CSV table of C-alpha atoms and ligand atoms in Angstrom, one decimal:
chain,number,residue,atom,x,y,z
A,12,MET,CA,124.9,53.1,60.9
A,13,SER,CA,127.8,52.6,63.3
A,14,LYS,CA,129.1,49.1,63.7
A,15,VAL,CA,128.5,47.4,67.1
A,16,ALA,CA,131.2,45.5,68.9
A,17,LEU,CA,131.0,43.3,72.0
A,18,ILE,CA,134.2,43.1,74.0
A,19,THR,CA,134.5,40.5,76.8
A,20,GLY,CA,137.3,41.4,79.2
A,21,ILE,CA,136.5,45.1,78.9
A,22,THR,CA,138.1,45.9,82.3
A,23,GLY,CA,141.4,44.3,81.4
A,24,GLN,CA,144.5,45.8,79.7
A,25,ASP,CA,143.6,44.9,76.1
A,26,GLY,CA,139.8,45.5,76.6
A,27,SER,CA,140.5,49.1,77.6
A,28,TYR,CA,142.8,49.9,74.7
A,29,LEU,CA,140.6,48.1,72.2
A,30,ALA,CA,137.4,49.9,73.4
A,31,ASP,CA,139.3,53.2,73.0
A,32,LEU,CA,140.4,52.3,69.4
A,33,LEU,CA,136.9,51.2,68.4
A,34,LEU,CA,135.1,54.2,69.9
A,35,LYS,CA,137.5,56.4,68.0
A,36,ARG,CA,136.6,54.6,64.8
A,37,GLY,CA,132.9,55.3,65.4
A,38,TYR,CA,131.8,51.9,66.8
A,39,THR,CA,129.2,51.4,69.5
A,40,VAL,CA,130.9,49.3,72.1
A,41,TRP,CA,129.4,47.0,74.6
A,42,GLY,CA,131.6,45.5,77.3
A,43,MET,CA,131.0,42.4,79.5
A,44,LYS,CA,132.0,43.3,83.0
A,45,ARG,CA,132.2,40.9,86.0
A,46,ARG,CA,130.5,41.9,89.2
A,47,SER,CA,133.2,42.7,91.8
A,48,SER,CA,133.1,43.6,95.4
A,49,SER,CA,135.4,46.5,94.7
A,50,PHE,CA,135.7,48.9,91.8
A,51,ASN,CA,137.3,47.2,88.8
A,52,THR,CA,136.7,49.8,86.0
A,53,GLU,CA,139.8,52.0,86.6
A,54,ARG,CA,141.1,51.3,83.1
A,55,ILE,CA,137.9,52.4,81.4
A,56,ASP,CA,136.6,55.1,83.6
A,57,ALA,CA,138.1,57.8,81.4
A,58,LEU,CA,136.3,56.3,78.3
A,59,PHE,CA,133.0,56.4,80.1
A,60,ALA,CA,133.6,60.0,81.2
A,61,ASN,CA,134.5,61.2,77.7
A,62,ASP,CA,131.6,59.2,76.2
A,63,ARG,CA,129.0,60.7,78.5
A,64,GLN,CA,129.9,64.2,77.1
A,65,GLU,CA,128.5,63.1,73.7
A,66,GLU,CA,124.9,63.5,72.9
A,67,ASP,CA,124.5,59.9,72.1
A,68,PRO,CA,126.8,57.8,74.2
A,69,ARG,CA,128.3,54.8,72.4
A,70,PHE,CA,130.0,53.0,75.3
A,71,HIS,CA,127.9,50.6,77.4
A,72,TYR,CA,128.5,47.6,79.6
A,73,PHE,CA,126.5,44.7,81.1
A,74,TYR,CA,127.2,42.4,83.9
A,75,GLY,CA,128.3,38.9,82.8
A,76,ASP,CA,130.7,36.1,83.0
A,77,LEU,CA,132.1,33.6,80.5
A,78,THR,CA,131.0,30.7,82.8
A,79,ASP,CA,127.3,31.7,82.3
A,80,SER,CA,125.8,30.5,79.0
A,81,ASN,CA,122.4,32.1,79.7
A,82,ASN,CA,124.0,35.4,80.3
A,83,ILE,CA,126.1,35.2,77.1
A,84,ILE,CA,123.1,34.2,74.9
A,85,LYS,CA,120.8,36.9,76.4
A,86,TYR,CA,123.3,39.7,75.7
A,87,VAL,CA,124.5,38.5,72.3
A,88,GLN,CA,120.8,38.3,71.3
A,89,GLU,CA,120.1,41.8,72.6
A,90,ILE,CA,123.2,43.5,71.3
A,91,GLN,CA,123.3,41.7,67.9
A,92,PRO,CA,127.0,42.6,67.5
A,93,ASP,CA,128.8,42.9,64.2
A,94,GLU,CA,132.1,41.9,65.9
A,95,ILE,CA,132.9,40.1,69.1
A,96,TYR,CA,136.3,40.4,70.7
A,97,ASN,CA,136.6,37.5,73.2
A,98,LEU,CA,139.3,38.9,75.5
A,99,ALA,CA,138.0,37.7,78.9
A,100,ALA,CA,140.2,35.1,80.6
A,101,MET,CA,141.9,34.0,83.7
A,102,SER,CA,145.1,35.3,82.1
A,103,HIS,CA,147.8,34.6,84.7
A,104,VAL,CA,150.0,31.6,83.8
A,105,LYS,CA,151.3,30.9,87.3
A,106,VAL,CA,147.8,31.3,88.9
A,107,SER,CA,146.5,28.7,86.4
A,108,PHE,CA,148.5,26.0,88.1
A,109,ASP,CA,146.5,26.8,91.3
A,110,THR,CA,143.1,27.0,89.6
A,111,PRO,CA,143.4,24.6,86.6
A,112,GLU,CA,139.7,23.7,86.6
A,113,TYR,CA,138.4,27.2,86.7
A,114,THR,CA,141.0,28.3,84.1
A,115,GLY,CA,139.7,25.5,81.8
A,116,ASN,CA,136.1,26.6,82.4
A,117,VAL,CA,136.7,30.3,81.6
A,118,ASP,CA,139.5,30.2,79.0
A,119,GLY,CA,138.5,27.0,77.3
A,120,LEU,CA,134.7,26.4,77.7
A,121,GLY,CA,134.1,30.2,77.9
A,122,THR,CA,135.2,30.5,74.3
A,123,LEU,CA,132.9,27.6,73.2
A,124,ARG,CA,130.0,29.3,75.0
A,125,MET,CA,130.5,32.4,73.0
A,126,LEU,CA,130.9,30.5,69.6
A,127,GLU,CA,127.7,28.5,70.5
A,128,ALA,CA,125.8,31.6,71.3
A,129,VAL,CA,126.5,33.1,67.9
A,130,ARG,CA,125.6,29.8,66.2
A,131,ILE,CA,122.4,29.1,68.2
A,132,LEU,CA,121.2,32.6,67.6
A,133,GLY,CA,121.6,32.3,63.9
A,134,LEU,CA,124.2,35.1,63.7
A,135,THR,CA,126.9,33.1,61.9
A,136,GLU,CA,126.7,35.3,58.8
A,137,LYS,CA,126.5,38.6,60.7
A,138,THR,CA,128.9,38.4,63.6
A,139,ARG,CA,132.6,38.1,63.3
A,140,ILE,CA,134.6,36.7,66.2
A,141,TYR,CA,138.1,37.5,67.4
A,142,GLN,CA,139.6,34.9,69.9
A,143,ALA,CA,142.4,36.0,72.2
A,144,SER,CA,144.9,33.2,71.5
A,145,THR,CA,148.4,33.3,72.8
A,146,SER,CA,152.1,32.5,72.3
A,147,GLU,CA,151.7,30.3,75.4
A,148,LEU,CA,150.3,27.7,72.9
A,149,TYR,CA,154.0,27.2,71.8
A,150,GLY,CA,155.2,26.6,75.3
A,151,LYS,CA,158.1,24.2,75.0
A,152,VAL,CA,158.9,25.6,71.6
A,153,GLN,CA,159.2,23.2,68.7
A,154,GLU,CA,160.7,25.9,66.3
A,155,ILE,CA,162.5,29.2,66.6
A,156,PRO,CA,161.0,31.7,65.7
A,157,GLN,CA,157.3,30.6,66.2
A,158,SER,CA,154.9,31.2,63.3
A,159,GLU,CA,151.3,30.2,62.4
A,160,THR,CA,152.6,26.8,61.3
A,161,THR,CA,154.8,26.0,64.3
A,162,PRO,CA,153.4,22.9,66.3
A,163,PHE,CA,151.9,23.7,69.7
A,164,TYR,CA,153.2,22.3,73.0
A,165,PRO,CA,151.5,24.2,75.9
A,166,ARG,CA,153.2,24.1,79.3
A,167,SER,CA,150.5,25.2,81.8
A,168,PRO,CA,146.7,24.8,82.5
A,169,TYR,CA,146.4,28.3,80.9
A,170,GLY,CA,148.1,27.2,77.7
A,171,VAL,CA,146.1,24.0,77.5
A,172,ALA,CA,142.8,25.8,78.0
A,173,LYS,CA,143.7,28.3,75.4
A,174,LEU,CA,144.6,25.4,73.0
A,175,TYR,CA,141.1,24.1,73.3
A,176,ALA,CA,139.7,27.6,72.6
A,177,TYR,CA,142.1,27.9,69.6
A,178,TRP,CA,140.9,24.7,68.0
A,179,MET,CA,137.2,25.4,68.8
A,180,THR,CA,137.5,28.7,67.0
A,181,VAL,CA,139.1,26.9,64.0
A,182,ASN,CA,136.4,24.2,64.1
A,183,TYR,CA,133.5,26.6,64.2
A,184,ARG,CA,135.0,28.5,61.3
A,185,GLU,CA,135.3,25.2,59.2
A,186,ALA,CA,132.1,23.5,60.4
A,187,TYR,CA,129.7,26.5,60.3
A,188,ASN,CA,131.5,28.9,58.0
A,189,MET,CA,131.8,31.4,60.7
A,190,PHE,CA,134.1,34.4,60.5
A,191,ALA,CA,136.2,33.5,63.5
A,192,CYS,CA,139.9,34.3,63.8
A,193,ASN,CA,142.7,33.5,66.3
A,194,GLY,CA,145.1,36.2,67.1
A,195,ILE,CA,148.2,34.4,68.4
A,196,LEU,CA,149.5,37.3,70.4
A,197,PHE,CA,152.9,37.3,72.0
A,198,ASN,CA,153.4,39.2,75.3
A,199,HIS,CA,152.2,42.8,75.2
A,200,GLU,CA,152.5,45.3,78.0
A,201,SER,CA,151.7,48.9,78.8
A,202,PRO,CA,151.4,51.2,81.8
A,203,VAL,CA,148.0,49.5,82.6
A,204,ARG,CA,149.4,46.0,82.4
A,205,GLY,CA,148.2,43.8,85.4
A,206,GLU,CA,150.4,44.5,88.3
A,207,THR,CA,151.5,40.9,88.8
A,208,PHE,CA,152.9,40.3,85.3
A,209,VAL,CA,156.6,40.5,85.4
A,210,THR,CA,157.1,43.7,83.4
A,211,ARG,CA,154.7,45.7,85.5
A,212,LYS,CA,156.0,44.1,88.7
A,213,ILE,CA,159.4,45.3,87.7
A,214,THR,CA,158.4,48.9,86.7
A,215,ARG,CA,156.3,49.3,89.9
A,216,ALA,CA,159.1,48.1,92.0
A,217,ILE,CA,161.5,50.5,90.4
A,218,ALA,CA,159.2,53.4,91.1
A,219,ASN,CA,158.7,52.3,94.7
A,220,ILE,CA,162.4,51.6,95.3
A,221,SER,CA,163.4,55.0,93.8
A,222,LEU,CA,161.0,56.9,95.9
A,223,GLY,CA,161.8,55.0,99.0
A,224,PHE,CA,158.8,52.7,99.5
A,225,GLN,CA,160.3,49.3,98.8
A,226,SER,CA,163.8,47.9,99.5
A,227,VAL,CA,164.1,44.9,97.2
A,228,LEU,CA,162.5,43.4,94.1
A,229,SER,CA,162.0,39.6,94.3
A,230,LEU,CA,161.6,37.7,91.1
A,231,GLY,CA,161.5,34.1,89.8
A,232,ASN,CA,163.2,32.8,86.6
A,233,LEU,CA,165.5,35.5,85.3
A,234,ASP,CA,166.6,33.5,82.3
A,235,ALA,CA,163.2,33.2,80.6
A,236,LYS,CA,163.0,35.2,77.4
A,237,ARG,CA,159.9,37.0,76.0
A,238,ASP,CA,159.0,38.8,72.8
A,239,TRP,CA,157.4,41.9,74.3
A,240,GLY,CA,155.4,44.5,72.4
A,241,HIS,CA,153.0,47.4,73.3
A,242,ALA,CA,149.3,46.6,73.9
A,243,LYS,CA,148.3,49.7,71.9
A,244,ASP,CA,149.8,48.2,68.8
A,245,TYR,CA,148.4,44.7,69.4
A,246,VAL,CA,144.8,45.8,69.7
A,247,GLU,CA,145.1,47.4,66.3
A,248,ALA,CA,146.0,43.9,64.9
A,249,MET,CA,142.9,42.4,66.6
A,250,TYR,CA,140.7,45.0,64.8
A,251,LEU,CA,142.5,44.5,61.4
A,252,MET,CA,142.0,40.7,61.6
A,253,LEU,CA,138.2,41.2,61.6
A,254,GLN,CA,138.3,43.6,58.7
A,255,GLN,CA,139.8,41.1,56.2
A,256,ASP,CA,137.8,39.4,53.4
A,257,GLU,CA,138.6,35.9,54.8
A,258,PRO,CA,138.9,34.7,58.4
A,259,GLU,CA,142.5,33.6,59.2
A,260,ASP,CA,144.8,33.1,62.2
A,261,PHE,CA,147.7,35.5,62.7
A,262,VAL,CA,150.9,35.6,64.9
A,263,ILE,CA,151.3,39.1,66.3
A,264,ALA,CA,154.8,39.7,67.7
A,265,THR,CA,157.9,42.0,67.4
A,266,GLY,CA,160.4,39.3,66.2
A,267,LYS,CA,162.8,40.2,69.1
A,268,THR,CA,163.3,38.5,72.4
A,269,THR,CA,164.8,39.7,75.7
A,270,SER,CA,165.5,38.0,79.0
A,271,ILE,CA,163.8,39.0,82.3
A,272,ARG,CA,167.3,39.9,83.6
A,273,ASP,CA,167.9,42.3,80.7
A,274,PHE,CA,164.4,43.8,81.1
A,275,VAL,CA,165.3,44.5,84.7
A,276,ARG,CA,168.6,46.2,83.7
A,277,MET,CA,166.9,48.3,81.0
A,278,ALA,CA,164.1,49.4,83.3
A,279,PHE,CA,166.5,50.4,86.2
A,280,SER,CA,168.6,52.4,83.7
A,281,GLU,CA,165.5,54.6,83.1
A,282,VAL,CA,166.1,56.1,86.6
A,283,GLY,CA,169.9,56.2,86.2
A,284,ILE,CA,170.7,53.0,88.1
A,285,ASP,CA,173.0,50.4,86.7
A,286,ILE,CA,172.4,47.0,88.0
A,287,ALA,CA,175.1,44.2,88.0
A,288,PHE,CA,174.0,40.6,88.5
A,289,SER,CA,176.2,38.0,90.3
A,290,GLY,CA,175.7,34.5,91.7
A,291,LYS,CA,173.8,31.6,90.2
A,292,GLY,CA,170.2,30.2,90.5
A,293,VAL,CA,168.4,31.1,93.7
A,294,GLU,CA,171.7,32.8,95.0
A,295,GLU,CA,171.7,35.3,92.1
A,296,ILE,CA,171.4,39.0,93.2
A,297,GLY,CA,171.3,42.3,91.4
A,298,GLN,CA,173.3,45.2,93.0
A,299,ILE,CA,173.8,48.8,92.2
A,300,ASP,CA,176.9,49.2,90.1
A,301,ALA,CA,176.6,52.9,89.3
A,302,ILE,CA,174.2,55.8,89.8
A,303,ASP,CA,173.7,58.6,87.4
A,304,ARG,CA,172.5,61.1,90.0
A,305,ALA,CA,171.4,63.8,87.6
A,306,LYS,CA,169.3,61.2,85.6
A,307,PHE,CA,167.9,59.8,88.8
A,308,GLU,CA,166.8,63.3,89.9
A,309,ALA,CA,165.3,64.2,86.5
A,310,ALA,CA,163.3,60.9,86.5
A,311,THR,CA,162.1,60.9,90.1
A,312,GLY,CA,162.2,64.5,91.3
A,313,ILE,CA,164.3,63.6,94.3
A,314,GLU,CA,167.9,63.1,95.2
A,315,ALA,CA,169.4,59.6,95.4
A,316,ASN,CA,170.6,60.0,98.9
A,317,HIS,CA,169.0,56.7,100.1
A,318,LEU,CA,170.8,54.6,97.5
A,319,SER,CA,174.4,53.5,97.5
A,320,ILE,CA,176.8,51.5,95.3
A,321,GLY,CA,176.7,47.8,96.1
A,322,GLN,CA,173.2,47.9,97.5
A,323,GLU,CA,171.2,44.8,96.8
A,324,LEU,CA,168.0,45.7,94.9
A,325,VAL,CA,167.1,42.4,93.1
A,326,LYS,CA,166.9,38.8,94.5
A,327,VAL,CA,165.5,35.5,93.4
A,328,ASP,CA,162.6,33.9,95.2
A,329,PRO,CA,161.7,30.3,94.2
A,330,PHE,CA,158.0,31.1,95.1
A,331,TYR,CA,157.8,32.7,91.6
A,332,PHE,CA,159.1,29.6,89.8
A,333,ARG,CA,156.5,27.7,87.8
A,334,PRO,CA,156.1,23.9,87.8
A,335,THR,CA,156.8,23.9,84.0
A,336,GLU,CA,158.3,27.0,82.4
A,337,VAL,CA,158.1,28.5,78.9
A,338,GLU,CA,161.8,29.4,78.5
A,339,LEU,CA,161.9,31.2,75.1
A,340,LEU,CA,159.3,33.0,73.0
A,341,ILE,CA,160.1,34.8,69.8
A,342,GLY,CA,157.4,35.3,67.1
A,343,ASP,CA,157.6,35.6,63.4
A,344,PRO,CA,155.0,38.3,62.4
A,345,THR,CA,155.7,38.0,58.6
A,346,LYS,CA,152.1,37.0,57.8
A,347,ALA,CA,150.6,39.9,59.7
A,348,LYS,CA,152.9,42.3,57.9
A,349,GLU,CA,152.1,40.9,54.5
A,350,LYS,CA,148.3,40.4,54.9
A,351,LEU,CA,147.3,43.0,57.5
A,352,GLY,CA,149.9,45.6,56.9
A,353,TRP,CA,150.6,45.4,60.6
A,354,VAL,CA,154.0,46.1,62.2
A,355,ALA,CA,154.8,46.9,65.8
A,356,LYS,CA,155.3,50.6,66.1
A,357,HIS,CA,156.7,50.8,69.6
A,358,THR,CA,160.2,49.5,70.5
A,359,LEU,CA,160.9,47.8,73.8
A,360,PRO,CA,163.0,50.7,75.1
A,361,GLU,CA,160.1,53.0,74.3
A,362,LEU,CA,157.7,50.7,76.1
A,363,ILE,CA,159.9,50.4,79.2
A,364,SER,CA,160.5,54.1,79.3
A,365,GLU,CA,156.7,54.8,79.2
A,366,MET,CA,156.0,52.2,81.9
A,367,VAL,CA,158.6,53.3,84.3
A,368,ALA,CA,157.7,57.0,83.9
A,369,CYS,CA,154.0,56.2,84.5
A,370,ASP,CA,154.7,54.1,87.6
A,371,VAL,CA,157.0,56.8,89.1
A,372,GLU,CA,154.2,59.4,88.5
A,373,ARG,CA,151.6,57.1,90.1
A,374,VAL,CA,153.7,56.6,93.2
A,375,ARG,CA,154.5,60.3,93.5
A,376,LYS,CA,150.7,61.1,93.2
A,377,ASN,CA,149.7,58.5,95.8
A,378,HIS,CA,152.3,59.8,98.2
A,379,TYR,CA,151.2,63.4,97.5
A,380,LEU,CA,147.6,62.5,98.2
A,381,LYS,CA,148.6,61.0,101.5
A,382,THR,CA,151.0,63.6,102.8
A,383,GLY,CA,150.1,66.8,100.9
A,384,GLY,CA,153.7,67.3,99.7
A,385,PHE,CA,156.9,65.7,98.4
A,386,ALA,CA,159.4,67.3,100.8
A,387,ILE,CA,159.4,64.2,103.0
A,388,LEU,CA,160.7,62.1,100.1
A,389,ASN,CA,164.1,63.8,100.4
A,390,ASN,CA,164.4,62.2,103.7
A,391,VAL,CA,163.6,58.7,102.7
A,392,GLU,CA,164.5,57.1,106.0
A,393,ASP,CA,161.3,58.7,107.4
A,394,VAL,CA,159.0,57.0,105.0
A,395,ILE,CA,160.4,53.5,104.4
B,422,NAP,P1,143.8,40.9,81.7
B,422,NAP,O1,144.3,42.3,81.9
B,422,NAP,O2,144.1,39.9,82.7
B,422,NAP,O3,142.2,41.0,81.5
B,422,NAP,C1,141.4,39.9,81.6
B,422,NAP,C2,139.9,40.4,81.5
B,422,NAP,O4,139.1,39.2,81.6
B,422,NAP,C3,139.5,41.3,82.7
B,422,NAP,O5,138.6,42.2,82.2
B,422,NAP,C4,138.8,40.3,83.6
B,422,NAP,O6,137.8,40.9,84.5
B,422,NAP,C5,138.1,39.4,82.6
B,422,NAP,N1,137.6,38.1,83.1
B,422,NAP,C6,138.4,37.2,83.8
B,422,NAP,N2,137.6,36.1,84.1
B,422,NAP,C7,136.4,36.4,83.5
B,422,NAP,C8,135.2,35.7,83.5
B,422,NAP,N3,135.1,34.5,84.1
B,422,NAP,N4,134.1,36.2,82.9
B,422,NAP,C9,134.2,37.4,82.3
B,422,NAP,N5,135.3,38.2,82.4
B,422,NAP,C10,136.4,37.6,82.9
B,422,NAP,O7,144.3,40.3,80.3
B,422,NAP,P2,144.9,41.1,79.0
B,422,NAP,O8,146.3,41.2,79.2
B,422,NAP,O9,144.0,42.3,78.7
B,422,NAP,O10,144.6,40.0,77.9
B,422,NAP,C11,143.4,39.9,77.2
B,422,NAP,C12,143.3,38.5,76.6
B,422,NAP,O11,144.4,38.2,75.7
B,422,NAP,C13,143.2,37.4,77.6
B,422,NAP,O12,142.3,36.4,77.1
B,422,NAP,C14,144.6,36.9,77.7
B,422,NAP,O13,144.6,35.5,78.1
B,422,NAP,C15,145.0,37.0,76.2
B,422,NAP,N6,146.4,37.3,75.9
B,422,NAP,C16,147.1,38.2,76.6
B,422,NAP,C17,148.4,38.5,76.2
B,422,NAP,C18,149.2,39.6,76.9
B,422,NAP,O14,150.5,39.5,76.8
B,422,NAP,N7,148.6,40.6,77.5
B,422,NAP,C19,149.0,37.7,75.2
B,422,NAP,C20,148.3,36.8,74.5
B,422,NAP,C21,147.0,36.5,74.9
B,422,NAP,P3,138.3,41.5,85.9
B,422,NAP,O15,138.8,42.9,85.6
B,422,NAP,O16,137.0,41.5,86.7
B,422,NAP,O17,139.4,40.6,86.5
B,423,F7E,O1,155.8,36.0,83.0
B,423,F7E,C1,159.0,35.1,84.5
B,423,F7E,C2,158.0,34.0,84.3
B,423,F7E,O2,153.7,36.4,84.1
B,423,F7E,C3,156.8,36.2,82.0
B,423,F7E,C4,150.1,36.6,80.0
B,423,F7E,O3,149.6,37.8,79.5
B,423,F7E,O4,151.8,36.5,78.4
B,423,F7E,C5,151.6,36.5,79.7
B,423,F7E,O5,152.1,35.3,80.3
B,423,F7E,C6,158.1,35.4,82.4
B,423,F7E,C7,157.8,34.0,82.8
B,423,F7E,O6,153.8,36.5,81.6
B,423,F7E,C8,158.5,36.6,87.7
B,423,F7E,O7,158.4,32.8,84.9
B,423,F7E,C9,160.2,35.8,86.6
B,423,F7E,O8,158.8,33.2,82.2
B,423,F7E,O9,154.8,38.3,82.9
B,423,F7E,P1,154.5,36.9,83.0
B,423,F7E,P2,153.6,35.1,80.8
B,423,F7E,O10,153.6,34.0,81.8
B,423,F7E,O11,154.5,35.1,79.7
B,423,F7E,C10,151.2,35.4,77.6
B,423,F7E,C11,151.5,35.6,76.2
B,423,F7E,C12,149.8,35.3,77.9
B,423,F7E,O12,149.0,34.8,77.1
B,423,F7E,C13,149.4,35.4,79.4
B,423,F7E,O13,148.0,35.7,79.5
B,423,F7E,O14,158.6,36.1,83.5
B,423,F7E,N1,159.1,35.7,85.8
B,423,F7E,N2,159.9,36.3,87.7
B,423,F7E,C14,158.0,36.2,86.5
B,423,F7E,N3,156.8,36.3,86.2
B,423,F7E,C15,155.9,36.9,87.1
B,423,F7E,N4,154.6,37.0,86.8
B,423,F7E,N5,156.4,37.3,88.3
B,423,F7E,C16,157.7,37.1,88.7
B,423,F7E,O15,158.0,37.5,89.8
């Protein structure tokens, strides 16, 4: 009998990678999907298409929402999952300052609703639960690097809501003997990362600027540092946590940290552009310092005629500052290595290279669909 998994947040970055991993391991996968007025299944469409070619499709979804207890209870009852991966969340830290109550409802109480559903339905011995906890719990960090024993100090409504969910998960484990784990995951990215998180915003902008569809990239705090890994590696850690003999919480991270400014430099260098930063605070700008024209052409398929030395490509816009910021995150993944045998396989340069290449390809494809050819891109003035 194949194991049955229920994934909330199936349409998100992690949900799509995790569904792929579990299907490949023979699971039947049920995903909770929110009703949306426009299509929101782009990240999982390929999984559906592949699955439908099998005689006995194993990938299903139902409409639901973490704010709706009745819906959660109904489907947990019907699906009787062996494993629940609770990935659904309002996951954008800056947006959580605009929607603190909603964020608390989904990210905090939503987790409680899921834990309660399992308890009320008498599934505490059958169903294992993974809770998507986060390095945002460390916020104003009390220790460097951050491990499972570092005290928490969240710095946003998102972080505070996730703190509630973290402790509810621990409490249900201790009170009801449930197999419930927190994965304290540091930032993880991929070519399907949400478009408004900083890494994807940067790689999309580089593709657009290179192909002549954008003139400048506006960012907020360039000094913040993050421990970035690849989502593909991180969903493997989620799976491993639920295969252990005992439920425990784990930090999942690379152990390296990089500033937003350095990420920008590394990503532009993928298309042969060297960026030099000058100025301070909101006056800081990033200009083209050098262009490797052969590398640019190889990466983009066009000549760099529309770009010149000294051109300003990056600026700071205070709109993207947060009321309280998380300045530095760097995780210590020792426990995950020792107990799960997990280590990050992808390096940051590999991740950046993949993200930039995918976004360049996407922009080229979109343009091709609109115009029926790329020739026009060699005369970029026409299309800006
Ligand atoms: P994501 O791409 O933003 O995906 C979030 C998912 O949650 C989407 O499928 C979204 O549906 C769904 N969702 C949002 N509100 C919901 C609601 N009220 N009811 C049901 N579903 C809802 O996030 P991600 O990067 O994959 O992250 C997955 C989880 O890990 C999240 O809980 C996030 O907070 C946490 N986390 C992420 C990172 C990271 O670096 N990526 C690190 C630590 C923890 P729509 O598609 O309809 O919006
Ligand atoms: O910001 C700075 C920003 O939005 C990273 C979520 O997945 O990871 C994510 O949260 C840093 C911050 O991710 C822009 O101020 C500068 O310091 O990519 P982000 P995040 O806030 O770290 C954690 C682990 C999660 O759990 C969350 O769900 O980059 N930054 N300029 C900017 N950030 C954005 N978004 N946009 C900018 O223009």
